[in-house]
Amino acid sequence: MTLKIEFKALAHLAWPLLIAQVTQTLMGVSDTIMAGRFSATDMAAVAIGFSFTMPMLVFIQGLTLALPPIISRFNGAKQVDRVANASYQVMWLTLFFALLALVLSTFLTFFFSMIEMESELRTITIDYVRYVLYSMPAFALYQVLRNVCEGLSITKPSMIIMIIGLLVNIPANYVFIYGKFGVPAFGGAGCGIATGLVFVAMMFATWIYTLNSKKLQQYALYTRIFAPNMHDIWASLKLGLPIALTILFEVTLFTVVAVLLAPFGSTIVAAHQIALNFSSLMFMLPLSLGMATSIRVSHLLGESKPLQAKMATRAALLMGLTTATLTATMTYLARVHIGELYSNNSDVINMAAGLMMLAAIFQFSDAIQVVSATALRGYKDTAAMFYLSFISYWVIGMTIGCILALTDWIVPRMAAAGFWVGFICGLTSAAILLGLRLRHIQRKQENMPVEISI
């Protein structure tokens, strides 16, 4: 039981997840770049539309993230016959919320009419959001199947299928944004069509893999269809809802900021989106490591090895801080060149470069908080994570951001930069609070039997 063993185990789980997450982020990067080359207005519409749909996507994704801690413990305890039922119950749960998103698509015009923005920008944004929401059930099914694989420590399919998604996304963007092969030019809204097609393609690809994989045969995923069981669905919801809300509190922080920046004009929104988009790409390193940590911790607890689970978490934190040092340095040194990849507008590039400096700073606290949060998922301690995240992201981060960005109470209005200072404060608070909670749970777990249940 050494750090070296855990470094190796985490790296084995994390590297396919990293490529999968980077590929997923590259889809967003390609959307932003290709829409930006069409027009600044379309780029801003994609930024606002993405910020609106992302909370719904990550909420559904967060619900499915209850699955790896559950089935990984079953797998570690050699209770493989319980995996299929747990998977089906999470599927029923996420499909319910996906259908609610479809209902929401009928109210988009009303919602966006209440937000102050240019008429053309509003029209493109509504179309983009509507197309993404239409594909929400496919996204939900894909996430369930993906987390079945990852929860059973099979992470390479996520990487391969995400690459397939990117290969669909780029040509679909080309066709629907610019209007090729007889298809009309949809501009930024075409990104929404392309995103929907990607979700459907990845759902079918993952389904085909899980149906035919020899590694998954012992789990009998398709031998029978398990009917909805309200007791198991409720247990999954109690575990998954705090995870979903924790992620939602972080993501909606960026969503609300994009909306609040809309009155400042397309230039500021575009600069904010560039900094956010690239920061999201860098975040994939600690996020992938954290996902691997959750799987590893759950599996070790299923084997009744709490001390080794603690060692795995320590190894993950060390790896997270190391990667944060590298990514922060790269972000700072290449900040101007990064902006040039996204836009030809000098004002947008200069403003984005300034935000990149702030983005480099928060990568350290972001790495600590995401590893701590995902380790807590492995321990099935998700309720406290929910409350601590709310305090960190909204009470602390958003309050400071609004004061600095929108008022002159302390300094003259800082606009986007003020919100990014708020991001730093919120993520730092989360890193401290979640780290302390993780330490408490680990000490508590050492003196308790490990629970093996949904």
PDB file of C-alpha atoms in Angstrom, residues 26-137:
ATOM      1  CA  LEU A  26     -12.866  20.451 -27.957  1.00  0.00           C
ATOM      2  CA  MET A  27     -16.426  20.180 -29.224  1.00  0.00           C
ATOM      3  CA  GLY A  28     -17.224  23.364 -27.347  1.00  0.00           C
ATOM      4  CA  VAL A  29     -14.017  24.954 -28.614  1.00  0.00           C
ATOM      5  CA  SER A  30     -14.888  24.037 -32.199  1.00  0.00           C
ATOM      6  CA  ASP A  31     -18.400  25.443 -31.730  1.00  0.00           C
ATOM      7  CA  THR A  32     -17.010  28.736 -30.446  1.00  0.00           C
ATOM      8  CA  ILE A  33     -14.321  29.073 -33.106  1.00  0.00           C
ATOM      9  CA  MET A  34     -16.520  28.083 -36.041  1.00  0.00           C
ATOM     10  CA  ALA A  35     -19.392  30.308 -34.894  1.00  0.00           C
ATOM     11  CA  GLY A  36     -16.916  33.139 -34.253  1.00  0.00           C
ATOM     12  CA  ARG A  37     -15.635  32.902 -37.824  1.00  0.00           C
ATOM     13  CA  PHE A  38     -19.240  33.308 -39.005  1.00  0.00           C
ATOM     14  CA  SER A  39     -19.826  36.502 -36.957  1.00  0.00           C
ATOM     15  CA  ALA A  40     -19.197  37.987 -33.492  1.00  0.00           C
ATOM     16  CA  THR A  41     -22.957  37.963 -32.851  1.00  0.00           C
ATOM     17  CA  ASP A  42     -23.204  34.247 -33.603  1.00  0.00           C
ATOM     18  CA  MET A  43     -20.231  33.570 -31.342  1.00  0.00           C
ATOM     19  CA  ALA A  44     -21.897  35.503 -28.518  1.00  0.00           C
ATOM     20  CA  ALA A  45     -25.187  33.639 -29.121  1.00  0.00           C
ATOM     21  CA  VAL A  46     -23.413  30.291 -28.825  1.00  0.00           C
ATOM     22  CA  ALA A  47     -21.734  31.535 -25.629  1.00  0.00           C
ATOM     23  CA  ILE A  48     -25.037  32.525 -24.034  1.00  0.00           C
ATOM     24  CA  GLY A  49     -26.889  29.476 -25.373  1.00  0.00           C
ATOM     25  CA  PHE A  50     -24.144  27.156 -24.153  1.00  0.00           C
ATOM     26  CA  SER A  51     -24.266  28.812 -20.731  1.00  0.00           C
ATOM     27  CA  PHE A  52     -28.038  28.215 -20.655  1.00  0.00           C
ATOM     28  CA  THR A  53     -28.013  24.559 -21.736  1.00  0.00           C
ATOM     29  CA  MET A  54     -24.901  23.518 -19.841  1.00  0.00           C
ATOM     30  CA  PRO A  55     -26.583  23.572 -16.385  1.00  0.00           C
ATOM     31  CA  MET A  56     -29.281  21.194 -17.655  1.00  0.00           C
ATOM     32  CA  LEU A  57     -26.728  18.905 -19.269  1.00  0.00           C
ATOM     33  CA  VAL A  58     -24.499  18.765 -16.197  1.00  0.00           C
ATOM     34  CA  PHE A  59     -27.518  18.250 -13.934  1.00  0.00           C
ATOM     35  CA  ILE A  60     -28.473  15.109 -15.857  1.00  0.00           C
ATOM     36  CA  GLN A  61     -24.824  14.089 -15.994  1.00  0.00           C
ATOM     37  CA  GLY A  62     -24.581  14.680 -12.251  1.00  0.00           C
ATOM     38  CA  LEU A  63     -27.503  12.350 -11.572  1.00  0.00           C
ATOM     39  CA  THR A  64     -25.776   9.584 -13.525  1.00  0.00           C
ATOM     40  CA  LEU A  65     -22.576  10.156 -11.531  1.00  0.00           C
ATOM     41  CA  ALA A  66     -24.349   8.422  -8.653  1.00  0.00           C
ATOM     42  CA  LEU A  67     -23.893   5.209 -10.626  1.00  0.00           C
ATOM     43  CA  PRO A  68     -20.078   4.706 -10.432  1.00  0.00           C
ATOM     44  CA  PRO A  69     -19.897   4.808  -6.593  1.00  0.00           C
ATOM     45  CA  ILE A  70     -22.787   2.336  -6.395  1.00  0.00           C
ATOM     46  CA  ILE A  71     -21.702  -0.249  -8.945  1.00  0.00           C
ATOM     47  CA  SER A  72     -17.997   0.143  -8.236  1.00  0.00           C
ATOM     48  CA  ARG A  73     -18.651  -0.961  -4.650  1.00  0.00           C
ATOM     49  CA  PHE A  74     -20.743  -3.863  -5.927  1.00  0.00           C
ATOM     50  CA  ASN A  75     -17.875  -4.787  -8.239  1.00  0.00           C
ATOM     51  CA  GLY A  76     -15.276  -4.531  -5.475  1.00  0.00           C
ATOM     52  CA  ALA A  77     -17.445  -6.673  -3.178  1.00  0.00           C
ATOM     53  CA  LYS A  78     -17.931  -9.258  -5.996  1.00  0.00           C
ATOM     54  CA  GLN A  79     -21.707  -8.652  -6.043  1.00  0.00           C
ATOM     55  CA  VAL A  80     -21.894  -8.411  -9.831  1.00  0.00           C
ATOM     56  CA  ASP A  81     -25.523  -9.557  -9.976  1.00  0.00           C
ATOM     57  CA  ARG A  82     -26.642  -6.219  -8.484  1.00  0.00           C
ATOM     58  CA  VAL A  83     -25.075  -4.000 -11.141  1.00  0.00           C
ATOM     59  CA  ALA A  84     -27.798  -4.236 -13.798  1.00  0.00           C
ATOM     60  CA  ASN A  85     -30.695  -3.263 -11.521  1.00  0.00           C
ATOM     61  CA  ALA A  86     -28.809  -0.243 -10.179  1.00  0.00           C
ATOM     62  CA  SER A  87     -28.056   0.860 -13.745  1.00  0.00           C
ATOM     63  CA  TYR A  88     -31.685   0.641 -14.841  1.00  0.00           C
ATOM     64  CA  GLN A  89     -32.949   2.617 -11.846  1.00  0.00           C
ATOM     65  CA  VAL A  90     -30.564   5.485 -12.618  1.00  0.00           C
ATOM     66  CA  MET A  91     -31.677   5.320 -16.259  1.00  0.00           C
ATOM     67  CA  TRP A  92     -35.363   5.768 -15.330  1.00  0.00           C
ATOM     68  CA  LEU A  93     -34.433   8.652 -13.074  1.00  0.00           C
ATOM     69  CA  THR A  94     -32.423  10.549 -15.686  1.00  0.00           C
ATOM     70  CA  LEU A  95     -34.959   9.983 -18.468  1.00  0.00           C
ATOM     71  CA  PHE A  96     -37.606  11.665 -16.319  1.00  0.00           C
ATOM     72  CA  PHE A  97     -35.520  14.821 -16.047  1.00  0.00           C
ATOM     73  CA  ALA A  98     -34.598  14.684 -19.741  1.00  0.00           C
ATOM     74  CA  LEU A  99     -38.285  14.764 -20.634  1.00  0.00           C
ATOM     75  CA  LEU A 100     -38.750  17.792 -18.356  1.00  0.00           C
ATOM     76  CA  ALA A 101     -36.081  19.557 -20.437  1.00  0.00           C
ATOM     77  CA  LEU A 102     -38.143  18.888 -23.561  1.00  0.00           C
ATOM     78  CA  VAL A 103     -41.116  20.577 -21.904  1.00  0.00           C
ATOM     79  CA  LEU A 104     -38.920  23.559 -21.048  1.00  0.00           C
ATOM     80  CA  SER A 105     -38.099  24.036 -24.750  1.00  0.00           C
ATOM     81  CA  THR A 106     -41.652  25.361 -25.300  1.00  0.00           C
ATOM     82  CA  PHE A 107     -41.031  28.338 -22.983  1.00  0.00           C
ATOM     83  CA  LEU A 108     -37.743  29.607 -24.417  1.00  0.00           C
ATOM     84  CA  THR A 109     -39.167  32.645 -26.248  1.00  0.00           C
ATOM     85  CA  PHE A 110     -40.897  33.824 -23.078  1.00  0.00           C
ATOM     86  CA  PHE A 111     -37.793  33.337 -20.935  1.00  0.00           C
ATOM     87  CA  PHE A 112     -35.370  35.127 -23.245  1.00  0.00           C
ATOM     88  CA  SER A 113     -37.819  38.000 -23.788  1.00  0.00           C
ATOM     89  CA  MET A 114     -37.124  38.978 -20.172  1.00  0.00           C
ATOM     90  CA  ILE A 115     -33.366  39.316 -20.795  1.00  0.00           C
ATOM     91  CA  GLU A 116     -31.974  42.523 -22.224  1.00  0.00           C
ATOM     92  CA  MET A 117     -30.011  41.752 -25.393  1.00  0.00           C
ATOM     93  CA  GLU A 118     -29.903  42.624 -29.094  1.00  0.00           C
ATOM     94  CA  SER A 119     -32.796  41.209 -31.149  1.00  0.00           C
ATOM     95  CA  GLU A 120     -30.595  39.204 -33.529  1.00  0.00           C
ATOM     96  CA  LEU A 121     -28.566  37.824 -30.640  1.00  0.00           C
ATOM     97  CA  ARG A 122     -31.761  36.710 -28.889  1.00  0.00           C
ATOM     98  CA  THR A 123     -33.134  34.911 -31.972  1.00  0.00           C
ATOM     99  CA  ILE A 124     -29.949  32.929 -32.615  1.00  0.00           C
ATOM    100  CA  THR A 125     -29.610  32.025 -28.931  1.00  0.00           C
ATOM    101  CA  ILE A 126     -33.182  30.691 -28.718  1.00  0.00           C
ATOM    102  CA  ASP A 127     -32.706  28.524 -31.803  1.00  0.00           C
ATOM    103  CA  TYR A 128     -29.420  27.140 -30.487  1.00  0.00           C
ATOM    104  CA  VAL A 129     -30.929  26.219 -27.114  1.00  0.00           C
ATOM    105  CA  ARG A 130     -34.034  24.629 -28.643  1.00  0.00           C
ATOM    106  CA  TYR A 131     -32.013  22.293 -30.873  1.00  0.00           C
ATOM    107  CA  VAL A 132     -29.886  21.126 -27.928  1.00  0.00           C
ATOM    108  CA  LEU A 133     -32.904  20.471 -25.717  1.00  0.00           C
ATOM    109  CA  TYR A 134     -34.501  18.283 -28.384  1.00  0.00           C
ATOM    110  CA  SER A 135     -31.607  15.820 -28.003  1.00  0.00           C
ATOM    111  CA  MET A 136     -31.695  15.667 -24.185  1.00  0.00           C
ATOM    112  CA  PRO A 137     -33.129  12.092 -23.916  1.00  0.00           C
TER     113      PRO A 137
END
